[in-house]
PDB file of C-alpha atoms in Angstrom:
ATOM      1  CA  MET A 908       0.038  -0.077  -0.002  1.00  0.00           C
ATOM      2  CA  THR A 909       1.325   3.445  -0.994  1.00  0.00           C
ATOM      3  CA  THR A 910       0.690   6.426   1.174  1.00  0.00           C
ATOM      4  CA  ASN A 911       1.491   9.976   0.251  1.00  0.00           C
ATOM      5  CA  SER A 912       1.745  12.414   3.112  1.00  0.00           C
ATOM      6  CA  PRO A 913       1.752  16.118   2.639  1.00  0.00           C
ATOM      7  CA  GLN A 914       5.265  16.253   3.998  1.00  0.00           C
ATOM      8  CA  THR A 915       6.684  13.898   1.327  1.00  0.00           C
ATOM      9  CA  PRO A 916       8.496  15.973  -1.221  1.00  0.00           C
ATOM     10  CA  GLY A 917       7.408  14.147  -4.347  1.00  0.00           C
ATOM     11  CA  HIS A 918       7.032  17.071  -6.739  1.00  0.00           C
ATOM     12  CA  ASP A 919       6.755  20.829  -6.825  1.00  0.00           C
ATOM     13  CA  HIS A 920       3.871  23.022  -7.907  1.00  0.00           C
ATOM     14  CA  PHE A 921       5.933  25.324 -10.184  1.00  0.00           C
ATOM     15  CA  PHE A 922       3.576  25.687 -13.162  1.00  0.00           C
ATOM     16  CA  LEU A 923       5.017  28.935 -14.612  1.00  0.00           C
ATOM     17  CA  GLY A 924       5.964  28.824 -18.271  1.00  0.00           C
ATOM     18  CA  GLY A 925       9.564  28.584 -19.348  1.00  0.00           C
ATOM     19  CA  ASP A 926       9.588  32.169 -20.672  1.00  0.00           C
ATOM     20  CA  HIS A 927       7.810  33.638 -17.723  1.00  0.00           C
ATOM     21  CA  GLN A 928      10.492  36.243 -16.832  1.00  0.00           C
ATOM     22  CA  ARG A 929      11.091  37.224 -20.439  1.00  0.00           C
ATOM     23  CA  ASN A 930       7.335  37.741 -20.991  1.00  0.00           C
ATOM     24  CA  GLU A 931       7.086  39.801 -17.701  1.00  0.00           C
ATOM     25  CA  ARG A 932       9.878  42.103 -18.922  1.00  0.00           C
ATOM     26  CA  LYS A 933       8.111  42.578 -22.262  1.00  0.00           C
ATOM     27  CA  VAL A 934       4.869  43.456 -20.512  1.00  0.00           C
ATOM     28  CA  TRP A 935       6.695  46.096 -18.441  1.00  0.00           C
ATOM     29  CA  LEU A 936       8.257  47.541 -21.623  1.00  0.00           C
ATOM     30  CA  VAL A 937       4.797  47.701 -23.342  1.00  0.00           C
ATOM     31  CA  ILE A 938       3.340  49.457 -20.288  1.00  0.00           C
ATOM     32  CA  ALA A 939       6.116  52.035 -20.427  1.00  0.00           C
ATOM     33  CA  LEU A 940       5.636  52.579 -24.149  1.00  0.00           C
ATOM     34  CA  THR A 941       1.866  52.858 -23.845  1.00  0.00           C
ATOM     35  CA  ALA A 942       1.979  55.184 -20.820  1.00  0.00           C
ATOM     36  CA  SER A 943       4.547  57.480 -22.514  1.00  0.00           C
ATOM     37  CA  MET A 944       2.388  57.684 -25.661  1.00  0.00           C
ATOM     38  CA  MET A 945      -0.664  58.217 -23.555  1.00  0.00           C
ATOM     39  CA  LEU A 946       0.968  61.194 -21.870  1.00  0.00           C
ATOM     40  CA  VAL A 947       2.122  62.659 -25.220  1.00  0.00           C
ATOM     41  CA  GLU A 948      -1.384  62.383 -26.626  1.00  0.00           C
ATOM     42  CA  ILE A 949      -3.023  63.945 -23.656  1.00  0.00           C
ATOM     43  CA  VAL A 950      -0.595  66.874 -23.454  1.00  0.00           C
ATOM     44  CA  ALA A 951      -0.637  67.447 -27.238  1.00  0.00           C
ATOM     45  CA  GLY A 952      -4.395  67.242 -27.388  1.00  0.00           C
ATOM     46  CA  THR A 953      -4.652  69.707 -24.517  1.00  0.00           C
ATOM     47  CA  VAL A 954      -2.114  72.141 -25.990  1.00  0.00           C
ATOM     48  CA  TYR A 955      -3.560  72.041 -29.559  1.00  0.00           C
ATOM     49  CA  GLY A 956      -7.222  71.732 -28.556  1.00  0.00           C
ATOM     50  CA  SER A 957      -7.693  68.294 -30.173  1.00  0.00           C
ATOM     51  CA  MET A 958     -10.428  66.346 -28.381  1.00  0.00           C
ATOM     52  CA  ALA A 959      -9.620  63.259 -30.477  1.00  0.00           C
ATOM     53  CA  LEU A 960      -6.089  63.133 -29.114  1.00  0.00           C
ATOM     54  CA  VAL A 961      -7.222  63.666 -25.537  1.00  0.00           C
ATOM     55  CA  ALA A 962      -9.876  60.966 -25.863  1.00  0.00           C
ATOM     56  CA  ASP A 963      -7.438  58.528 -27.405  1.00  0.00           C
ATOM     57  CA  GLY A 964      -4.911  59.261 -24.590  1.00  0.00           C
ATOM     58  CA  TRP A 965      -7.427  58.394 -22.015  1.00  0.00           C
ATOM     59  CA  HIS A 966      -8.410  55.355 -24.010  1.00  0.00           C
ATOM     60  CA  MET A 967      -4.764  54.260 -23.866  1.00  0.00           C
ATOM     61  CA  SER A 968      -4.860  54.716 -20.113  1.00  0.00           C
ATOM     62  CA  THR A 969      -7.353  51.878 -19.901  1.00  0.00           C
ATOM     63  CA  HIS A 970      -4.966  49.595 -21.878  1.00  0.00           C
ATOM     64  CA  ALA A 971      -2.029  50.526 -19.758  1.00  0.00           C
ATOM     65  CA  GLY A 972      -4.094  49.763 -16.612  1.00  0.00           C
ATOM     66  CA  ALA A 973      -5.149  46.372 -17.988  1.00  0.00           C
ATOM     67  CA  MET A 974      -1.535  45.534 -18.777  1.00  0.00           C
ATOM     68  CA  LEU A 975      -0.459  46.750 -15.369  1.00  0.00           C
ATOM     69  CA  ILE A 976      -2.816  44.129 -13.837  1.00  0.00           C
ATOM     70  CA  ALA A 977      -1.173  41.462 -16.013  1.00  0.00           C
ATOM     71  CA  ALA A 978       2.346  42.667 -15.105  1.00  0.00           C
ATOM     72  CA  LEU A 979       1.577  42.619 -11.373  1.00  0.00           C
ATOM     73  CA  ALA A 980       0.139  39.101 -11.725  1.00  0.00           C
ATOM     74  CA  TYR A 981       3.366  37.988 -13.477  1.00  0.00           C
ATOM     75  CA  ARG A 982       5.403  39.467 -10.601  1.00  0.00           C
ATOM     76  CA  PHE A 983       3.165  37.988  -7.878  1.00  0.00           C
ATOM     77  CA  ALA A 984       3.216  34.507  -9.533  1.00  0.00           C
ATOM     78  CA  ARG A 985       6.997  34.566  -9.847  1.00  0.00           C
ATOM     79  CA  ARG A 986       7.607  35.684  -6.292  1.00  0.00           C
ATOM     80  CA  HIS A 987       5.290  33.164  -4.729  1.00  0.00           C
ATOM     81  CA  ALA A 988       5.870  30.254  -7.092  1.00  0.00           C
ATOM     82  CA  GLY A 989       7.529  28.195  -4.425  1.00  0.00           C
ATOM     83  CA  ASP A 990       5.090  28.994  -1.635  1.00  0.00           C
ATOM     84  CA  PRO A 991       3.481  25.854  -0.283  1.00  0.00           C
ATOM     85  CA  ARG A 992       0.332  27.811   0.608  1.00  0.00           C
ATOM     86  CA  PHE A 993      -0.581  27.907  -3.039  1.00  0.00           C
ATOM     87  CA  THR A 994      -1.551  24.196  -3.304  1.00  0.00           C
ATOM     88  CA  PHE A 995      -1.925  24.197  -7.144  1.00  0.00           C
ATOM     89  CA  GLY A 996       0.815  26.728  -7.858  1.00  0.00           C
ATOM     90  CA  THR A 997       0.540  30.330  -8.976  1.00  0.00           C
ATOM     91  CA  GLY A 998       0.345  29.687 -12.725  1.00  0.00           C
ATOM     92  CA  LYS A 999      -3.329  30.465 -12.881  1.00  0.00           C
ATOM     93  CA  LEU A1000      -2.882  33.967 -11.561  1.00  0.00           C
ATOM     94  CA  GLY A1001      -2.418  35.208 -15.121  1.00  0.00           C
ATOM     95  CA  ASP A1002      -5.842  33.846 -16.044  1.00  0.00           C
ATOM     96  CA  LEU A1003      -7.371  35.563 -13.067  1.00  0.00           C
ATOM     97  CA  ALA A1004      -5.659  38.785 -14.010  1.00  0.00           C
ATOM     98  CA  GLY A1005      -6.950  38.549 -17.551  1.00  0.00           C
ATOM     99  CA  PHE A1006     -10.514  38.054 -16.193  1.00  0.00           C
ATOM    100  CA  ALA A1007     -10.167  41.009 -13.885  1.00  0.00           C
ATOM    101  CA  SER A1008      -8.884  43.111 -16.750  1.00  0.00           C
ATOM    102  CA  ALA A1009     -11.795  42.067 -18.943  1.00  0.00           C
ATOM    103  CA  VAL A1010     -14.330  42.929 -16.260  1.00  0.00           C
ATOM    104  CA  LEU A1011     -12.751  46.278 -15.620  1.00  0.00           C
ATOM    105  CA  LEU A1012     -12.669  47.164 -19.343  1.00  0.00           C
ATOM    106  CA  ALA A1013     -16.295  46.028 -19.722  1.00  0.00           C
ATOM    107  CA  LEU A1014     -17.396  48.279 -16.817  1.00  0.00           C
ATOM    108  CA  ILE A1015     -15.526  51.249 -18.330  1.00  0.00           C
ATOM    109  CA  ALA A1016     -17.258  50.540 -21.712  1.00  0.00           C
ATOM    110  CA  LEU A1017     -20.620  50.507 -19.995  1.00  0.00           C
ATOM    111  CA  LEU A1018     -19.866  53.867 -18.313  1.00  0.00           C
ATOM    112  CA  ILE A1019     -18.816  55.350 -21.626  1.00  0.00           C
ATOM    113  CA  GLY A1020     -21.966  54.017 -23.208  1.00  0.00           C
ATOM    114  CA  TRP A1021     -24.132  55.376 -20.463  1.00  0.00           C
ATOM    115  CA  GLU A1022     -22.463  58.791 -20.640  1.00  0.00           C
ATOM    116  CA  SER A1023     -23.052  58.806 -24.430  1.00  0.00           C
ATOM    117  CA  LEU A1024     -26.736  58.094 -23.997  1.00  0.00           C
ATOM    118  CA  VAL A1025     -27.109  60.840 -21.327  1.00  0.00           C
ATOM    119  CA  ARG A1026     -25.440  63.312 -23.737  1.00  0.00           C
ATOM    120  CA  LEU A1027     -27.821  62.397 -26.532  1.00  0.00           C
ATOM    121  CA  THR A1028     -30.912  63.226 -24.499  1.00  0.00           C
TER     122      THR A1028
END
């Protein structure tokens, strides 16, 4: 009869992908690029009176925020990958972050739609 006790070190729960750190660095780079272009668009739109540039700058802020959630999930998953409190590992945190980003962007889209309807009436 075989018994497995929780103290028996049979395997680890390190389920992060092989390129996890490289992907994390790329996400931080994209956040920096998006945030810098966002600032340029908002400032230029304000200076030159272009509502289109200002609106696109704020639109880019939602993308930067969504990517920030992903980057923080990458970092948290990497830092806690060996933590035994996470029974099934931290690999699924990226999925949870993606879901949270989608919900947040959907709420923002609903708010924009509501504001548009209010302005029509």
